[in-house]
Amino acid sequence: MAAPSTTLLIIGASGDLTSRLLLPGIATLLAADPARRVEIVGTDLRELDDDEWRSRVETAMAAGDPEGAAATEVLRTTRYVAGDATDAKQLRALIDSIDCERLVIYFALPPTVTALVCATLEQVGAPEGTILALEKPFGDSLERARELNALVTRIVPEEQVFRIDHFLGLYTVLNLIGLRFANRLLQPVWDRDSIERVEILYDETVTLEGRGYYDTAGALRDMIQSHLLQIMAMIAMDPIRSIHERDLRDAIGAVLRSARVVDPVRDTRRGRYTAGAIDGREVPDYVAEQGVQPERGTETLAQVQVEVANHRWAGVPFVLRSGKAMGAIRKQAIVHFRPPAHIPEGFGGRDTGDRLVIDFRPDGFELHLTTNGRGDPFTFEQTVLRGELGGAQLEPYGEVLASILDGDPRLAVRGDAAEECWRIVEPVLEAWTAGTVPLDEYPAGSSGPAGWRTS
Ligand SMILES: O=P(O)(O)OC[C@H]1O[C@@H](O)[C@H](O)[C@@H](O)[C@@H]1O
């Protein structure tokens, strides 16, 4: 049987996200599964004629599928409608003009505009079965996230609301389920008795690079509030009965409900990059970048220690850190194991503990184990076991889009989790706004401000 004919209506289609991530994601998806039939309708305020739109779609899809086969069918049917989706008459006319079995409305918009369009959609009404896909951030505070949740679930049921977090489509993030729950070796040691601390690090070498939005958000809202807390939940969740949506999202929700930053001043750090060089490329001071308003005090590096106050994790710090303009890419979670209860007397040289390093890009893991040295047999060394976690078939956006088109909300953030993530970071945002945590500086291309602890 042919796949149901789906129309993806992208609101905010002339924006950067559509060309940089969504259309390439669709291309990887269609290249992997040519039987899918997807019609793409783009809309935005900007006037674009048909040729301009088609050429944008073609270029963007080529980034995801250089062979270009995926774009052929899409280009045949795609169209662009310039208009204002916050205007009920225009939105109704646009939706009425679409004839399909399943409509997916993708909000590639900032949260305030998403809320306005949703309010209009509530008046207009969405066809039966419509899926709403909302880009991150979901709201820009706990209050707004609650309001938006109430609004979207008045339009369609929760199972048809896809709050996007593309990290849930990362191969290694999904693999945490297999790694954790299908290995006798790891399962019994995955708790406070055996694990000392967990670090989740996402150091990027990219800088602001013209993304005006970033200056209004900063590392805490942009990365930790969403992506890193989702990873933390996948690492910390209790064993799940099945990988069905309800079991998985209940477990994620339960972890987030238990999580908090105990002392937002003591347990957090923030920093901002100054001029420097990354891989020989000169990088200007963040405040000299175009569009930056220095008085906002936006951080480009954030570190937060989270406690998961439950039976499994009480007392185990989860340190989440994300930074831009760092000297090296480091995208990993590190699970540090406690030392054994007793080490035979007489051994020397044990200075680093055993740990599991989970790499998000490229996908893989390393298990660092203490062994007898190769030279002196009574001096410890570390032996590292490395594993690659298969090449992902789809880019994370492709994976997430596949789940949207299939109507499978497993890879989407549920409403309660979106609210919990804001609840966790809000005390930190308040402390930072009050100026109680200094904004440290670090040169672009460095490993962060002097004195920040990393493993
Ligand atoms: O590693 P990826 O997939 O590029 O994801 C990181 C990006 O994720 C986005 O959600 C953030 O807004 C960016 O600031 C960040 O660079």
Coordinates of C-alpha atoms and ligand atoms in Angstrom, one line a residue:
M1 CA 0.0 0.0 0.0
A2 CA 1.3 3.5 -0.9
A3 CA 2.3 5.7 2.0
P4 CA -0.4 8.2 2.9
S5 CA -0.1 11.4 1.0
T6 CA 1.2 14.0 3.5
T7 CA 1.4 17.7 3.0
L8 CA 4.0 19.5 5.0
L9 CA 3.0 23.1 5.4
I10 CA 6.0 25.1 6.6
I11 CA 5.2 28.4 8.2
G12 CA 8.4 30.5 8.2
A13 CA 9.5 28.9 5.0
S14 CA 11.7 31.7 3.8
G15 CA 13.8 31.5 7.0
D16 CA 17.2 30.0 7.7
L17 CA 16.0 26.9 9.5
T18 CA 13.9 25.8 6.6
S19 CA 16.9 25.9 4.2
R20 CA 19.6 24.8 6.6
L21 CA 17.9 22.0 8.4
L22 CA 14.3 21.1 7.4
L23 CA 14.7 20.7 3.6
P24 CA 18.0 18.8 3.8
G25 CA 16.4 16.6 6.5
I26 CA 13.4 15.9 4.2
A27 CA 15.9 15.1 1.4
T28 CA 17.8 12.5 3.4
L29 CA 14.5 11.0 4.4
L30 CA 13.2 10.7 0.9
A31 CA 16.5 9.5 -0.5
A32 CA 16.4 6.6 2.1
D33 CA 12.7 5.9 1.5
P34 CA 11.6 7.0 -2.0
A35 CA 8.2 5.4 -1.5
R36 CA 7.2 8.3 0.8
R37 CA 5.0 10.9 -0.8
V38 CA 5.3 14.3 0.7
E39 CA 4.1 17.6 -0.7
I40 CA 5.7 20.7 0.6
V41 CA 3.9 24.0 0.8
G42 CA 5.9 26.9 2.1
T43 CA 4.5 30.2 3.5
D44 CA 6.0 33.3 5.0
L45 CA 5.6 37.0 5.0
R46 CA 8.3 37.5 2.4
E47 CA 7.3 37.7 -1.3
L48 CA 9.0 34.9 -3.3
D49 CA 8.0 33.9 -6.7
D50 CA 7.6 30.3 -7.7
D51 CA 11.0 30.1 -9.4
E52 CA 12.8 31.5 -6.4
W53 CA 11.0 29.1 -4.1
R54 CA 11.8 26.1 -6.3
S55 CA 15.4 27.0 -6.6
R56 CA 15.7 27.4 -2.8
V57 CA 14.1 24.0 -2.3
E58 CA 16.4 22.4 -4.9
T59 CA 19.6 23.9 -3.4
A60 CA 18.6 23.1 0.2
M61 CA 17.6 19.5 -0.7
A62 CA 20.8 18.9 -2.5
A63 CA 22.6 19.5 0.8
G64 CA 20.8 16.4 2.2
D65 CA 20.8 14.4 -1.0
P66 CA 23.5 15.4 -3.4
E67 CA 22.3 12.9 -6.0
G68 CA 19.1 15.0 -6.3
A69 CA 16.7 12.2 -6.8
A70 CA 14.7 13.0 -3.7
A71 CA 14.0 16.6 -4.9
T72 CA 12.5 15.6 -8.3
E73 CA 9.1 14.6 -7.0
V74 CA 9.0 17.3 -4.4
L75 CA 9.8 20.0 -6.9
R76 CA 7.0 18.8 -9.2
T77 CA 4.4 19.6 -6.5
T78 CA 5.8 22.2 -4.2
R79 CA 4.5 25.7 -4.0
Y80 CA 4.9 28.9 -1.9
V81 CA 2.3 31.2 -0.7
A82 CA 3.3 34.6 0.5
G83 CA 1.0 35.7 3.4
D84 CA 0.4 36.4 7.0
A85 CA -0.4 33.2 9.0
T86 CA -1.5 35.3 11.9
D87 CA -4.4 36.6 9.8
A88 CA -7.4 34.2 10.1
K89 CA -8.8 34.8 6.6
Q90 CA -5.4 34.1 5.0
L91 CA -4.6 31.1 7.1
R92 CA -8.1 29.6 6.4
A93 CA -7.7 30.2 2.7
L94 CA -4.2 28.5 2.8
I95 CA -5.4 25.5 4.7
D96 CA -8.5 25.1 2.5
S97 CA -6.3 25.1 -0.6
I98 CA -4.5 22.0 0.6
D99 CA -6.0 18.6 -0.3
C100 CA -4.2 15.7 1.5
E101 CA -4.7 12.7 3.7
R102 CA -2.6 14.1 6.5
L103 CA -1.6 17.7 7.1
V104 CA 1.5 18.5 9.1
I105 CA 1.9 22.2 10.0
Y106 CA 5.5 22.9 10.8
F107 CA 6.2 26.1 12.8
A108 CA 9.7 27.2 11.8
L109 CA 9.2 30.4 13.8
P110 CA 10.4 32.1 17.0
P111 CA 8.2 31.2 20.0
T112 CA 6.3 34.4 20.2
V113 CA 5.2 34.2 16.5
T114 CA 4.4 30.5 16.9
A115 CA 2.0 31.5 19.7
L116 CA 0.3 34.1 17.5
V117 CA -0.1 31.7 14.6
C118 CA -1.5 29.0 17.0
A119 CA -4.0 31.4 18.4
T120 CA -5.1 32.1 14.8
L121 CA -5.2 28.4 14.0
E122 CA -7.5 27.9 17.0
Q123 CA -10.0 30.3 15.5
V124 CA -9.7 28.8 12.0
G125 CA -9.6 25.1 13.2
A126 CA -7.3 22.4 12.0
P127 CA -8.5 19.5 9.8
E128 CA -9.0 16.2 11.6
G129 CA -5.7 14.4 12.2
T130 CA -3.5 17.5 11.7
I131 CA -0.1 17.3 13.3
L132 CA 1.5 20.4 14.7
A133 CA 5.3 20.4 14.7
L134 CA 6.8 23.2 16.8
E135 CA 10.5 24.2 16.7
K136 CA 12.5 24.8 19.8
P137 CA 12.5 26.8 22.0
F138 CA 9.0 25.8 23.1
G139 CA 8.0 29.1 24.7
D140 CA 10.6 31.3 26.2
S141 CA 9.7 30.8 29.9
L142 CA 7.8 28.4 32.1
E143 CA 4.7 30.6 32.0
R144 CA 4.8 30.9 28.2
A145 CA 5.4 27.2 27.8
R146 CA 2.3 26.5 29.9
E147 CA 0.2 29.0 27.9
L148 CA 1.4 27.5 24.6
N149 CA 0.8 23.9 25.8
A150 CA -2.8 24.9 26.8
L151 CA -3.3 26.6 23.4
V152 CA -1.9 23.8 21.2
T153 CA -3.8 21.1 23.0
R154 CA -7.0 23.0 22.4
I155 CA -6.3 22.7 18.7
V156 CA -5.3 19.0 18.5
P157 CA -4.7 16.2 21.1
E158 CA -1.3 16.0 22.8
E159 CA -0.3 12.9 20.6
Q160 CA -0.5 15.2 17.6
V161 CA 1.8 17.9 19.0
F162 CA 5.4 17.4 18.1
R163 CA 7.7 19.7 20.0
I164 CA 10.9 19.4 18.1
D165 CA 14.3 18.6 19.7
H166 CA 16.5 17.2 17.0
F167 CA 18.8 15.7 19.6
L168 CA 16.2 13.1 20.1
G169 CA 17.0 12.0 16.5
L170 CA 20.7 11.7 17.2
Y171 CA 21.8 8.1 16.7
T172 CA 23.8 7.9 19.9
V173 CA 21.0 9.5 22.0
L174 CA 18.6 6.8 20.7
N175 CA 21.3 4.2 21.3
L176 CA 21.4 5.1 25.0
I177 CA 18.3 2.9 25.2
G178 CA 20.0 -0.1 23.7
L179 CA 23.3 0.4 25.5
R180 CA 21.7 0.9 28.9
F181 CA 18.9 -1.6 28.8
A182 CA 20.2 -4.5 26.8
N183 CA 23.5 -5.0 28.6
R184 CA 23.8 -7.0 31.7
L185 CA 27.2 -5.4 32.2
L186 CA 25.9 -1.8 32.5
Q187 CA 22.4 -2.4 33.9
P188 CA 23.2 -3.3 37.5
V189 CA 25.8 -0.5 37.9
W190 CA 23.6 2.3 36.6
D191 CA 22.9 4.1 39.8
R192 CA 24.3 6.1 42.7
D193 CA 26.0 3.1 44.2
S194 CA 28.4 2.7 41.3
I195 CA 28.3 6.1 39.5
E196 CA 30.0 9.1 41.0
R197 CA 29.1 11.8 38.5
V198 CA 27.9 12.3 35.0
E199 CA 29.1 15.1 32.6
I200 CA 27.2 16.0 29.5
L201 CA 29.4 18.3 27.4
Y202 CA 28.6 20.0 24.1
D203 CA 31.5 22.1 23.1
E204 CA 31.2 23.6 19.6
T205 CA 33.8 25.5 17.6
V206 CA 31.1 27.5 15.8
T207 CA 30.6 31.1 16.8
L208 CA 27.7 33.4 16.5
E209 CA 27.9 33.4 12.7
G210 CA 25.1 35.9 12.1
R211 CA 22.4 34.1 14.1
G212 CA 20.7 37.1 15.7
Y213 CA 18.4 34.9 17.7
Y214 CA 21.3 33.5 19.7
D215 CA 22.0 36.8 21.4
T216 CA 18.5 36.8 22.8
A217 CA 18.9 33.3 24.1
G218 CA 22.4 32.3 25.2
A219 CA 23.9 28.9 25.9
L220 CA 21.6 28.1 28.8
R221 CA 18.3 28.6 26.9
D222 CA 19.6 27.5 23.5
M223 CA 21.3 24.3 24.5
I224 CA 20.9 23.3 28.1
Q225 CA 17.2 24.0 28.6
S226 CA 16.4 21.7 25.7
H227 CA 19.0 19.4 24.2
L228 CA 21.2 18.6 27.2
L229 CA 18.4 18.1 29.6
Q230 CA 16.8 15.6 27.1
I231 CA 20.1 13.7 27.0
M232 CA 20.3 13.8 30.8
A233 CA 16.8 12.3 31.0
M234 CA 17.8 9.5 28.6
I235 CA 20.8 8.7 30.7
A236 CA 19.0 8.9 34.0
M237 CA 15.6 7.4 33.3
D238 CA 14.4 4.2 34.9
P239 CA 14.3 1.0 32.9
I240 CA 11.4 1.2 30.5
R241 CA 8.8 -1.5 29.9
S242 CA 8.8 -1.0 26.1
I243 CA 10.0 1.6 23.6
H244 CA 6.4 2.7 23.0
E245 CA 5.8 6.4 23.1
R246 CA 4.0 6.3 26.5
D247 CA 6.5 4.3 28.3
L248 CA 9.5 6.2 27.0
R249 CA 8.0 9.7 27.5
D250 CA 6.7 8.8 31.0
A251 CA 10.2 7.8 32.0
I252 CA 11.7 10.9 30.6
G253 CA 9.1 13.0 32.3
A254 CA 9.7 11.3 35.7
V255 CA 13.4 12.2 35.6
L256 CA 12.8 15.8 34.7
R257 CA 10.3 16.1 37.5
S258 CA 13.0 15.0 39.9
A259 CA 15.6 17.3 38.6
R260 CA 16.6 20.6 40.0
V261 CA 19.6 23.0 40.4
V262 CA 20.1 23.0 44.1
D263 CA 21.9 26.3 44.4
P264 CA 21.7 28.4 41.3
V265 CA 24.7 30.6 42.4
R266 CA 27.0 27.9 43.7
D267 CA 26.1 25.3 41.0
T268 CA 26.3 27.3 37.8
R269 CA 28.8 29.2 35.7
R270 CA 28.6 31.4 32.7
G271 CA 31.1 32.8 30.3
R272 CA 31.4 34.8 27.1
Y273 CA 34.1 34.5 24.5
T274 CA 36.5 37.3 23.7
A275 CA 38.6 37.7 20.5
G276 CA 40.8 34.7 19.7
A277 CA 41.5 32.1 16.9
I278 CA 40.0 28.7 16.1
D279 CA 41.9 26.4 13.8
G280 CA 43.9 29.5 12.5
R281 CA 40.7 31.4 11.9
E282 CA 40.5 34.8 13.6
V283 CA 37.4 35.2 15.7
P284 CA 36.3 38.7 16.9
D285 CA 35.1 39.4 20.4
Y286 CA 31.5 38.2 20.9
V287 CA 30.4 41.7 21.7
A288 CA 31.9 43.0 18.4
E289 CA 29.8 40.5 16.4
Q290 CA 27.0 42.0 14.3
G291 CA 23.6 42.3 16.1
V292 CA 25.0 41.7 19.6
Q293 CA 23.7 43.9 22.4
P294 CA 26.4 43.7 25.0
E295 CA 24.1 45.0 27.8
R296 CA 22.1 41.8 27.4
G297 CA 25.0 40.0 29.0
T298 CA 24.4 36.9 26.8
E299 CA 26.6 33.9 27.8
T300 CA 28.2 31.8 25.1
L301 CA 29.3 29.1 27.6
A302 CA 27.1 27.7 30.4
Q303 CA 27.7 25.1 33.0
V304 CA 25.0 23.9 35.3
Q305 CA 25.1 21.1 38.0
V306 CA 21.8 19.3 38.2
E307 CA 20.6 17.0 40.9
V308 CA 18.2 14.2 40.1
A309 CA 16.5 13.8 43.5
N310 CA 15.2 10.2 43.3
H311 CA 16.1 6.8 44.7
R312 CA 18.5 6.0 41.8
W313 CA 20.5 9.2 41.6
A314 CA 20.3 11.1 44.9
G315 CA 23.7 12.8 45.5
V316 CA 25.1 12.2 42.0
P317 CA 25.9 15.5 40.2
F318 CA 24.9 15.8 36.6
V319 CA 27.1 18.5 35.1
L320 CA 25.7 20.0 31.8
R321 CA 28.0 22.3 29.8
S322 CA 27.6 23.8 26.4
G323 CA 29.8 26.4 24.8
K324 CA 30.4 28.1 21.5
A325 CA 33.8 29.2 20.0
M326 CA 35.6 26.5 21.9
G327 CA 39.1 25.3 20.9
A328 CA 37.9 21.8 20.1
I329 CA 34.7 20.0 19.4
R330 CA 33.7 17.8 22.3
K331 CA 30.2 16.4 22.2
Q332 CA 30.0 13.6 24.7
A333 CA 28.5 12.3 28.0
I334 CA 30.9 10.9 30.5
V335 CA 29.7 8.5 33.1
H336 CA 32.3 8.4 35.9
F337 CA 32.3 5.2 38.0
R338 CA 33.1 5.1 41.7
P339 CA 36.4 3.4 42.7
P340 CA 36.0 -0.1 43.9
A341 CA 35.5 -0.6 47.6
H342 CA 39.0 -2.0 48.1
I343 CA 42.1 -2.1 45.9
P344 CA 44.8 -4.7 46.8
E345 CA 47.5 -2.9 48.7
G346 CA 50.8 -2.6 46.9
F347 CA 49.5 -1.4 43.5
G348 CA 50.7 2.0 42.3
G349 CA 49.6 4.5 39.7
R350 CA 45.8 4.5 39.8
D351 CA 45.0 8.1 39.1
T352 CA 42.0 8.1 36.8
G353 CA 38.8 6.4 37.5
D354 CA 36.9 4.1 35.2
R355 CA 34.4 5.7 32.9
L356 CA 32.1 5.3 30.0
V357 CA 32.5 8.0 27.4
I358 CA 29.5 8.3 25.0
D359 CA 30.3 10.3 21.9
F360 CA 27.4 12.0 20.1
R361 CA 29.3 13.2 17.0
P362 CA 30.8 11.0 15.6
D363 CA 28.6 8.3 17.2
G364 CA 30.5 5.9 19.4
F365 CA 31.6 5.1 22.9
E366 CA 34.7 4.3 24.9
L367 CA 35.0 2.3 28.0
H368 CA 38.0 3.3 30.1
L369 CA 39.0 0.4 32.4
T370 CA 41.8 0.1 34.9
T371 CA 44.1 -2.8 34.2
N372 CA 47.5 -4.0 35.3
G373 CA 50.2 -2.1 33.4
R374 CA 52.0 -3.6 30.4
G375 CA 55.4 -2.8 32.0
D376 CA 55.4 -3.1 35.7
P377 CA 52.5 -5.5 36.3
F378 CA 51.8 -3.9 39.7
T379 CA 51.2 -0.4 38.4
F380 CA 47.8 0.3 37.0
E381 CA 47.0 1.7 33.6
Q382 CA 43.9 2.5 31.7
T383 CA 42.8 0.3 28.8
V384 CA 40.3 1.8 26.5
L385 CA 37.7 -0.2 24.6
R386 CA 36.3 1.7 21.7
G387 CA 33.1 1.0 19.8
E388 CA 31.5 2.7 16.9
L389 CA 27.8 3.1 16.9
G390 CA 26.7 2.4 13.3
G391 CA 26.5 5.3 10.8
A392 CA 23.2 6.9 11.2
Q393 CA 21.0 6.4 8.1
L394 CA 19.4 9.7 8.5
E395 CA 20.6 13.1 9.8
P396 CA 18.9 13.9 13.1
Y397 CA 16.4 16.2 11.4
G398 CA 15.6 13.4 8.9
E399 CA 15.0 11.0 11.8
V400 CA 12.7 13.5 13.6
L401 CA 10.9 14.4 10.4
A402 CA 10.3 10.7 9.7
S403 CA 8.7 10.3 13.1
I404 CA 6.5 13.4 12.4
L405 CA 5.4 12.1 9.0
D406 CA 4.7 8.7 10.5
G407 CA 2.7 10.3 13.3
D408 CA 4.9 8.6 15.9
P409 CA 5.5 11.1 18.8
R410 CA 8.3 9.0 20.3
L411 CA 11.0 11.5 19.2
A412 CA 9.1 14.5 20.2
V413 CA 9.1 16.3 23.6
R414 CA 5.9 15.9 25.5
G415 CA 4.2 18.9 27.0
D416 CA 5.0 18.1 30.6
A417 CA 8.7 17.6 29.8
A418 CA 8.9 20.9 27.9
E419 CA 7.5 22.7 31.0
E420 CA 9.8 20.8 33.4
C421 CA 12.9 21.9 31.4
W422 CA 11.9 25.5 31.9
R423 CA 11.1 24.9 35.6
I424 CA 14.7 23.5 36.0
V425 CA 16.5 26.4 34.4
E426 CA 14.3 29.3 35.5
P427 CA 16.0 29.8 39.0
V428 CA 19.3 29.9 37.2
L429 CA 18.1 32.5 34.7
E430 CA 16.8 34.6 37.6
A431 CA 20.2 34.3 39.5
W432 CA 22.1 35.3 36.3
T433 CA 19.8 38.2 35.6
A434 CA 20.3 39.4 39.1
G435 CA 24.0 39.4 38.5
T436 CA 24.9 37.0 41.3
V437 CA 27.0 34.8 39.0
P438 CA 29.9 36.5 37.3
L439 CA 30.1 36.5 33.5
D440 CA 33.6 35.0 33.0
E441 CA 35.6 35.6 29.9
Y442 CA 37.5 33.1 27.7
P443 CA 39.4 33.6 24.5
A444 CA 37.7 32.1 21.4
G445 CA 39.6 28.9 20.7
S446 CA 40.4 28.1 24.3
S447 CA 38.9 25.4 26.6
G448 CA 36.9 27.9 28.6
P449 CA 37.7 30.4 31.4
A450 CA 40.6 29.5 33.7
G451 CA 39.6 27.5 36.7
W452 CA 36.5 25.9 35.3
R453 CA 36.7 22.2 36.0
T454 CA 36.3 19.7 33.2
S455 CA 37.4 16.1 33.2
Ligands
LIG1 O1 25.3 19.6 16.7 P1 24.1 20.1 16.0 O2 23.1 19.1 15.4 O3 24.5 21.2 14.9 O4 23.2 20.9 17.0 C1 23.8 22.0 17.7 C2 22.9 23.2 17.4 O5 21.6 23.0 18.0 C3 20.7 24.0 17.8 O6 19.4 23.7 18.3 C4 21.2 25.2 18.5 O7 20.3 26.3 18.4 C5 22.5 25.6 18.0 O8 23.1 26.7 18.7 C6 23.5 24.5 18.0 O9 24.7 24.8 17.4

